Amino acid sequence: MRLLIWIRARFHPLFRLRRSPLGAALLSGVDLPLPWRFRGVPFPIWLRCVRHASLVLLGARAEAALNDAFRSAATVGHLLRLWDVGANIGWYSWTFLSSMAQRHALLLEPDPDNLALLHRTVRRLVTRATILPL
Protein backbone atom coordinates (compact mmCIF):
# COMPACT_ATOMS: atom_id res chain seq x y z
CA MET A 1 0.00 0.00 0.00
CA ARG A 2 2.79 2.43 0.82
CA LEU A 3 4.35 1.71 -2.54
CA LEU A 4 1.13 2.70 -4.33
CA ILE A 5 0.90 5.91 -2.33
CA TRP A 6 4.53 6.73 -3.15
CA ILE A 7 3.97 6.04 -6.87
CA ARG A 8 0.84 8.21 -6.92
CA ALA A 9 2.57 11.09 -5.13
CA ARG A 10 5.63 10.85 -7.34
CA PHE A 11 4.17 10.27 -10.80
CA HIS A 12 0.42 10.96 -11.01
CA PRO A 13 0.06 14.36 -12.70
CA LEU A 14 -3.28 15.37 -11.14
CA PHE A 15 -2.12 14.36 -7.67
CA ARG A 16 0.99 16.51 -8.03
CA LEU A 17 -0.99 19.37 -9.56
CA ARG A 18 -3.44 19.41 -6.63
CA ARG A 19 -0.54 19.72 -4.18
CA SER A 20 0.69 23.02 -5.63
CA PRO A 21 -1.19 26.23 -4.77
CA LEU A 22 -1.45 27.26 -8.42
CA GLY A 23 -2.62 23.80 -9.48
CA ALA A 24 -5.20 23.66 -6.70
CA ALA A 25 -6.55 27.06 -7.76
CA LEU A 26 -6.75 25.99 -11.41
CA LEU A 27 -8.48 22.72 -10.63
CA SER A 28 -10.97 24.34 -8.28
CA GLY A 29 -11.89 26.74 -11.06
CA VAL A 30 -12.88 23.90 -13.38
CA ASP A 31 -14.27 21.52 -10.74
CA LEU A 32 -17.83 22.53 -11.46
CA PRO A 33 -20.89 20.79 -10.03
CA LEU A 34 -22.93 18.92 -12.61
CA PRO A 35 -25.87 16.53 -12.62
CA TRP A 36 -24.88 13.08 -13.85
CA ARG A 37 -27.07 10.09 -14.68
CA PHE A 38 -26.09 6.59 -13.63
CA ARG A 39 -27.60 3.28 -14.68
CA GLY A 40 -30.01 2.03 -12.04
CA VAL A 41 -30.71 5.46 -10.51
CA PRO A 42 -33.75 7.18 -12.08
CA PHE A 43 -32.63 10.74 -11.31
CA PRO A 44 -29.44 12.74 -11.81
CA ILE A 45 -26.88 12.77 -9.00
CA TRP A 46 -24.97 16.01 -8.48
CA LEU A 47 -21.19 15.66 -8.36
CA ARG A 48 -18.03 17.61 -9.21
CA CYS A 49 -16.41 16.93 -12.58
CA VAL A 50 -12.78 16.79 -11.29
CA ARG A 51 -13.17 15.53 -7.72
CA HIS A 52 -15.52 12.74 -8.77
CA ALA A 53 -13.95 12.10 -12.19
CA SER A 54 -13.65 8.35 -11.58
CA LEU A 55 -17.44 8.11 -11.20
CA VAL A 56 -17.98 10.20 -14.32
CA LEU A 57 -15.59 8.05 -16.34
CA LEU A 58 -16.37 4.61 -14.90
CA GLY A 59 -19.80 4.97 -13.29
CA ALA A 60 -20.91 1.87 -11.41
CA ARG A 61 -17.95 -0.04 -12.86
CA ALA A 62 -15.63 1.90 -10.51
CA GLU A 63 -16.46 -0.54 -7.72
CA ALA A 64 -18.62 -3.07 -9.54
CA ALA A 65 -18.16 -5.98 -7.11
CA LEU A 66 -18.88 -3.80 -4.08
CA ASN A 67 -21.96 -2.28 -5.73
CA ASP A 68 -23.29 -5.73 -6.64
CA ALA A 69 -22.71 -7.00 -3.09
CA PHE A 70 -24.48 -3.93 -1.66
CA ARG A 71 -27.51 -4.36 -3.94
CA SER A 72 -27.74 -8.06 -3.10
CA ALA A 73 -27.52 -7.51 0.65
CA ALA A 74 -30.12 -4.74 0.57
CA THR A 75 -32.51 -6.80 -1.58
CA VAL A 76 -32.17 -10.12 0.23
CA GLY A 77 -32.40 -8.50 3.65
CA HIS A 78 -35.50 -6.48 2.71
CA LEU A 79 -33.92 -3.46 4.36
CA LEU A 80 -36.04 -0.32 4.64
CA ARG A 81 -33.57 2.09 6.30
CA LEU A 82 -29.98 2.98 5.53
CA TRP A 83 -27.50 5.13 7.40
CA ASP A 84 -24.94 6.34 4.90
CA VAL A 85 -22.12 7.60 7.13
CA GLY A 86 -19.57 9.56 5.11
CA ALA A 87 -22.01 9.67 2.22
CA ASN A 88 -19.75 11.55 -0.23
CA ILE A 89 -22.18 12.07 -3.16
CA GLY A 90 -24.68 9.55 -1.79
CA TRP A 91 -24.03 6.76 -4.31
CA TYR A 92 -25.17 3.96 -1.98
CA SER A 93 -28.16 5.92 -0.70
CA TRP A 94 -29.42 6.74 -4.18
CA THR A 95 -28.93 3.13 -5.28
CA PHE A 96 -30.74 1.96 -2.13
CA LEU A 97 -33.67 4.36 -2.59
CA SER A 98 -34.03 3.55 -6.29
CA SER A 99 -34.98 -0.07 -5.72
CA MET A 100 -38.01 0.24 -3.37
CA ALA A 101 -40.50 3.04 -2.74
CA GLN A 102 -40.80 2.34 1.03
CA ARG A 103 -37.13 2.93 1.77
CA HIS A 104 -35.57 5.85 3.63
CA ALA A 105 -31.93 6.90 3.86
CA LEU A 106 -30.11 9.06 6.40
CA LEU A 107 -27.01 10.60 4.82
CA LEU A 108 -24.27 11.89 7.12
CA GLU A 109 -21.45 13.87 5.47
CA PRO A 110 -18.68 16.04 7.01
CA ASP A 111 -17.39 17.72 3.82
CA PRO A 112 -19.28 20.99 3.09
CA ASP A 113 -18.80 20.69 -0.69
CA ASN A 114 -20.21 17.15 -0.79
CA LEU A 115 -22.99 18.22 1.57
CA ALA A 116 -24.03 20.93 -0.90
CA LEU A 117 -24.09 18.36 -3.72
CA LEU A 118 -26.27 16.04 -1.63
CA HIS A 119 -28.72 18.87 -0.97
CA ARG A 120 -28.88 19.66 -4.71
CA THR A 121 -29.71 16.05 -5.51
CA VAL A 122 -32.37 15.85 -2.80
CA ARG A 123 -33.86 19.22 -3.67
CA ARG A 124 -34.58 18.04 -7.19
CA LEU A 125 -36.20 14.66 -6.78
CA VAL A 126 -35.68 12.63 -3.63
CA THR A 127 -38.05 13.06 -0.70
CA ARG A 128 -37.14 9.91 1.23
CA ALA A 129 -33.69 11.08 2.26
CA THR A 130 -32.54 13.07 5.27
CA ILE A 131 -29.16 14.78 5.13
CA LEU A 132 -27.20 15.78 8.23
CA PRO A 133 -23.75 17.35 8.50
CA LEU A 134 -21.28 15.55 10.73
PDB file of C-alpha atoms in Angstrom:
ATOM      1  CA  MET A   1       0.000   0.000   0.000  1.00  0.00           C
ATOM      2  CA  ARG A   2       2.793   2.427   0.823  1.00  0.00           C
ATOM      3  CA  LEU A   3       4.351   1.710  -2.544  1.00  0.00           C
ATOM      4  CA  LEU A   4       1.128   2.699  -4.330  1.00  0.00           C
ATOM      5  CA  ILE A   5       0.896   5.915  -2.326  1.00  0.00           C
ATOM      6  CA  TRP A   6       4.531   6.726  -3.152  1.00  0.00           C
ATOM      7  CA  ILE A   7       3.969   6.043  -6.875  1.00  0.00           C
ATOM      8  CA  ARG A   8       0.841   8.212  -6.918  1.00  0.00           C
ATOM      9  CA  ALA A   9       2.566  11.087  -5.128  1.00  0.00           C
ATOM     10  CA  ARG A  10       5.634  10.851  -7.343  1.00  0.00           C
ATOM     11  CA  PHE A  11       4.169  10.266 -10.797  1.00  0.00           C
ATOM     12  CA  HIS A  12       0.419  10.955 -11.007  1.00  0.00           C
ATOM     13  CA  PRO A  13       0.063  14.364 -12.705  1.00  0.00           C
ATOM     14  CA  LEU A  14      -3.276  15.370 -11.135  1.00  0.00           C
ATOM     15  CA  PHE A  15      -2.119  14.359  -7.671  1.00  0.00           C
ATOM     16  CA  ARG A  16       0.993  16.508  -8.029  1.00  0.00           C
ATOM     17  CA  LEU A  17      -0.993  19.370  -9.555  1.00  0.00           C
ATOM     18  CA  ARG A  18      -3.443  19.410  -6.629  1.00  0.00           C
ATOM     19  CA  ARG A  19      -0.543  19.716  -4.176  1.00  0.00           C
ATOM     20  CA  SER A  20       0.695  23.016  -5.625  1.00  0.00           C
ATOM     21  CA  PRO A  21      -1.189  26.233  -4.771  1.00  0.00           C
ATOM     22  CA  LEU A  22      -1.453  27.256  -8.422  1.00  0.00           C
ATOM     23  CA  GLY A  23      -2.625  23.803  -9.475  1.00  0.00           C
ATOM     24  CA  ALA A  24      -5.205  23.656  -6.696  1.00  0.00           C
ATOM     25  CA  ALA A  25      -6.554  27.063  -7.758  1.00  0.00           C
ATOM     26  CA  LEU A  26      -6.751  25.991 -11.412  1.00  0.00           C
ATOM     27  CA  LEU A  27      -8.479  22.717 -10.634  1.00  0.00           C
ATOM     28  CA  SER A  28     -10.969  24.339  -8.276  1.00  0.00           C
ATOM     29  CA  GLY A  29     -11.891  26.741 -11.065  1.00  0.00           C
ATOM     30  CA  VAL A  30     -12.876  23.896 -13.383  1.00  0.00           C
ATOM     31  CA  ASP A  31     -14.266  21.517 -10.743  1.00  0.00           C
ATOM     32  CA  LEU A  32     -17.832  22.528 -11.463  1.00  0.00           C
ATOM     33  CA  PRO A  33     -20.888  20.791 -10.028  1.00  0.00           C
ATOM     34  CA  LEU A  34     -22.934  18.919 -12.611  1.00  0.00           C
ATOM     35  CA  PRO A  35     -25.874  16.527 -12.619  1.00  0.00           C
ATOM     36  CA  TRP A  36     -24.882  13.076 -13.851  1.00  0.00           C
ATOM     37  CA  ARG A  37     -27.073  10.092 -14.679  1.00  0.00           C
ATOM     38  CA  PHE A  38     -26.090   6.593 -13.630  1.00  0.00           C
ATOM     39  CA  ARG A  39     -27.598   3.282 -14.679  1.00  0.00           C
ATOM     40  CA  GLY A  40     -30.006   2.030 -12.041  1.00  0.00           C
ATOM     41  CA  VAL A  41     -30.714   5.462 -10.512  1.00  0.00           C
ATOM     42  CA  PRO A  42     -33.747   7.181 -12.079  1.00  0.00           C
ATOM     43  CA  PHE A  43     -32.633  10.735 -11.307  1.00  0.00           C
ATOM     44  CA  PRO A  44     -29.438  12.738 -11.807  1.00  0.00           C
ATOM     45  CA  ILE A  45     -26.876  12.767  -8.996  1.00  0.00           C
ATOM     46  CA  TRP A  46     -24.974  16.005  -8.483  1.00  0.00           C
ATOM     47  CA  LEU A  47     -21.191  15.659  -8.363  1.00  0.00           C
ATOM     48  CA  ARG A  48     -18.028  17.611  -9.214  1.00  0.00           C
ATOM     49  CA  CYS A  49     -16.407  16.928 -12.581  1.00  0.00           C
ATOM     50  CA  VAL A  50     -12.784  16.788 -11.288  1.00  0.00           C
ATOM     51  CA  ARG A  51     -13.173  15.532  -7.716  1.00  0.00           C
ATOM     52  CA  HIS A  52     -15.518  12.739  -8.767  1.00  0.00           C
ATOM     53  CA  ALA A  53     -13.950  12.100 -12.193  1.00  0.00           C
ATOM     54  CA  SER A  54     -13.647   8.350 -11.576  1.00  0.00           C
ATOM     55  CA  LEU A  55     -17.436   8.115 -11.200  1.00  0.00           C
ATOM     56  CA  VAL A  56     -17.981  10.204 -14.324  1.00  0.00           C
ATOM     57  CA  LEU A  57     -15.594   8.052 -16.342  1.00  0.00           C
ATOM     58  CA  LEU A  58     -16.367   4.611 -14.895  1.00  0.00           C
ATOM     59  CA  GLY A  59     -19.805   4.974 -13.289  1.00  0.00           C
ATOM     60  CA  ALA A  60     -20.914   1.873 -11.406  1.00  0.00           C
ATOM     61  CA  ARG A  61     -17.953  -0.043 -12.859  1.00  0.00           C
ATOM     62  CA  ALA A  62     -15.633   1.903 -10.515  1.00  0.00           C
ATOM     63  CA  GLU A  63     -16.460  -0.536  -7.718  1.00  0.00           C
ATOM     64  CA  ALA A  64     -18.621  -3.070  -9.538  1.00  0.00           C
ATOM     65  CA  ALA A  65     -18.157  -5.981  -7.113  1.00  0.00           C
ATOM     66  CA  LEU A  66     -18.881  -3.796  -4.080  1.00  0.00           C
ATOM     67  CA  ASN A  67     -21.960  -2.279  -5.735  1.00  0.00           C
ATOM     68  CA  ASP A  68     -23.291  -5.733  -6.644  1.00  0.00           C
ATOM     69  CA  ALA A  69     -22.712  -7.000  -3.092  1.00  0.00           C
ATOM     70  CA  PHE A  70     -24.481  -3.935  -1.661  1.00  0.00           C
ATOM     71  CA  ARG A  71     -27.508  -4.361  -3.937  1.00  0.00           C
ATOM     72  CA  SER A  72     -27.739  -8.064  -3.104  1.00  0.00           C
ATOM     73  CA  ALA A  73     -27.521  -7.508   0.650  1.00  0.00           C
ATOM     74  CA  ALA A  74     -30.123  -4.737   0.569  1.00  0.00           C
ATOM     75  CA  THR A  75     -32.510  -6.796  -1.578  1.00  0.00           C
ATOM     76  CA  VAL A  76     -32.174 -10.124   0.225  1.00  0.00           C
ATOM     77  CA  GLY A  77     -32.400  -8.496   3.652  1.00  0.00           C
ATOM     78  CA  HIS A  78     -35.500  -6.480   2.707  1.00  0.00           C
ATOM     79  CA  LEU A  79     -33.915  -3.458   4.364  1.00  0.00           C
ATOM     80  CA  LEU A  80     -36.042  -0.321   4.641  1.00  0.00           C
ATOM     81  CA  ARG A  81     -33.567   2.089   6.299  1.00  0.00           C
ATOM     82  CA  LEU A  82     -29.982   2.976   5.525  1.00  0.00           C
ATOM     83  CA  TRP A  83     -27.503   5.127   7.403  1.00  0.00           C
ATOM     84  CA  ASP A  84     -24.938   6.341   4.899  1.00  0.00           C
ATOM     85  CA  VAL A  85     -22.115   7.605   7.131  1.00  0.00           C
ATOM     86  CA  GLY A  86     -19.568   9.558   5.106  1.00  0.00           C
ATOM     87  CA  ALA A  87     -22.015   9.667   2.218  1.00  0.00           C
ATOM     88  CA  ASN A  88     -19.747  11.552  -0.229  1.00  0.00           C
ATOM     89  CA  ILE A  89     -22.176  12.067  -3.165  1.00  0.00           C
ATOM     90  CA  GLY A  90     -24.684   9.548  -1.791  1.00  0.00           C
ATOM     91  CA  TRP A  91     -24.031   6.764  -4.306  1.00  0.00           C
ATOM     92  CA  TYR A  92     -25.168   3.965  -1.984  1.00  0.00           C
ATOM     93  CA  SER A  93     -28.158   5.924  -0.696  1.00  0.00           C
ATOM     94  CA  TRP A  94     -29.418   6.741  -4.184  1.00  0.00           C
ATOM     95  CA  THR A  95     -28.929   3.127  -5.276  1.00  0.00           C
ATOM     96  CA  PHE A  96     -30.745   1.959  -2.128  1.00  0.00           C
ATOM     97  CA  LEU A  97     -33.666   4.365  -2.593  1.00  0.00           C
ATOM     98  CA  SER A  98     -34.035   3.549  -6.289  1.00  0.00           C
ATOM     99  CA  SER A  99     -34.979  -0.071  -5.717  1.00  0.00           C
ATOM    100  CA  MET A 100     -38.007   0.240  -3.368  1.00  0.00           C
ATOM    101  CA  ALA A 101     -40.500   3.037  -2.740  1.00  0.00           C
ATOM    102  CA  GLN A 102     -40.804   2.340   1.029  1.00  0.00           C
ATOM    103  CA  ARG A 103     -37.127   2.932   1.770  1.00  0.00           C
ATOM    104  CA  HIS A 104     -35.568   5.849   3.634  1.00  0.00           C
ATOM    105  CA  ALA A 105     -31.930   6.902   3.864  1.00  0.00           C
ATOM    106  CA  LEU A 106     -30.110   9.059   6.402  1.00  0.00           C
ATOM    107  CA  LEU A 107     -27.008  10.596   4.823  1.00  0.00           C
ATOM    108  CA  LEU A 108     -24.265  11.889   7.122  1.00  0.00           C
ATOM    109  CA  GLU A 109     -21.449  13.867   5.469  1.00  0.00           C
ATOM    110  CA  PRO A 110     -18.685  16.036   7.010  1.00  0.00           C
ATOM    111  CA  ASP A 111     -17.392  17.724   3.819  1.00  0.00           C
ATOM    112  CA  PRO A 112     -19.276  20.992   3.088  1.00  0.00           C
ATOM    113  CA  ASP A 113     -18.800  20.690  -0.691  1.00  0.00           C
ATOM    114  CA  ASN A 114     -20.206  17.154  -0.787  1.00  0.00           C
ATOM    115  CA  LEU A 115     -22.989  18.224   1.574  1.00  0.00           C
ATOM    116  CA  ALA A 116     -24.026  20.934  -0.899  1.00  0.00           C
ATOM    117  CA  LEU A 117     -24.093  18.360  -3.720  1.00  0.00           C
ATOM    118  CA  LEU A 118     -26.274  16.039  -1.630  1.00  0.00           C
ATOM    119  CA  HIS A 119     -28.715  18.870  -0.972  1.00  0.00           C
ATOM    120  CA  ARG A 120     -28.878  19.662  -4.705  1.00  0.00           C
ATOM    121  CA  THR A 121     -29.706  16.050  -5.506  1.00  0.00           C
ATOM    122  CA  VAL A 122     -32.374  15.847  -2.805  1.00  0.00           C
ATOM    123  CA  ARG A 123     -33.864  19.217  -3.667  1.00  0.00           C
ATOM    124  CA  ARG A 124     -34.577  18.043  -7.191  1.00  0.00           C
ATOM    125  CA  LEU A 125     -36.200  14.663  -6.777  1.00  0.00           C
ATOM    126  CA  VAL A 126     -35.676  12.634  -3.629  1.00  0.00           C
ATOM    127  CA  THR A 127     -38.049  13.057  -0.699  1.00  0.00           C
ATOM    128  CA  ARG A 128     -37.145   9.910   1.225  1.00  0.00           C
ATOM    129  CA  ALA A 129     -33.692  11.083   2.259  1.00  0.00           C
ATOM    130  CA  THR A 130     -32.542  13.074   5.267  1.00  0.00           C
ATOM    131  CA  ILE A 131     -29.157  14.782   5.127  1.00  0.00           C
ATOM    132  CA  LEU A 132     -27.198  15.784   8.228  1.00  0.00           C
ATOM    133  CA  PRO A 133     -23.748  17.352   8.495  1.00  0.00           C
ATOM    134  CA  LEU A 134     -21.278  15.548  10.734  1.00  0.00           C
TER     135      LEU A 134
END
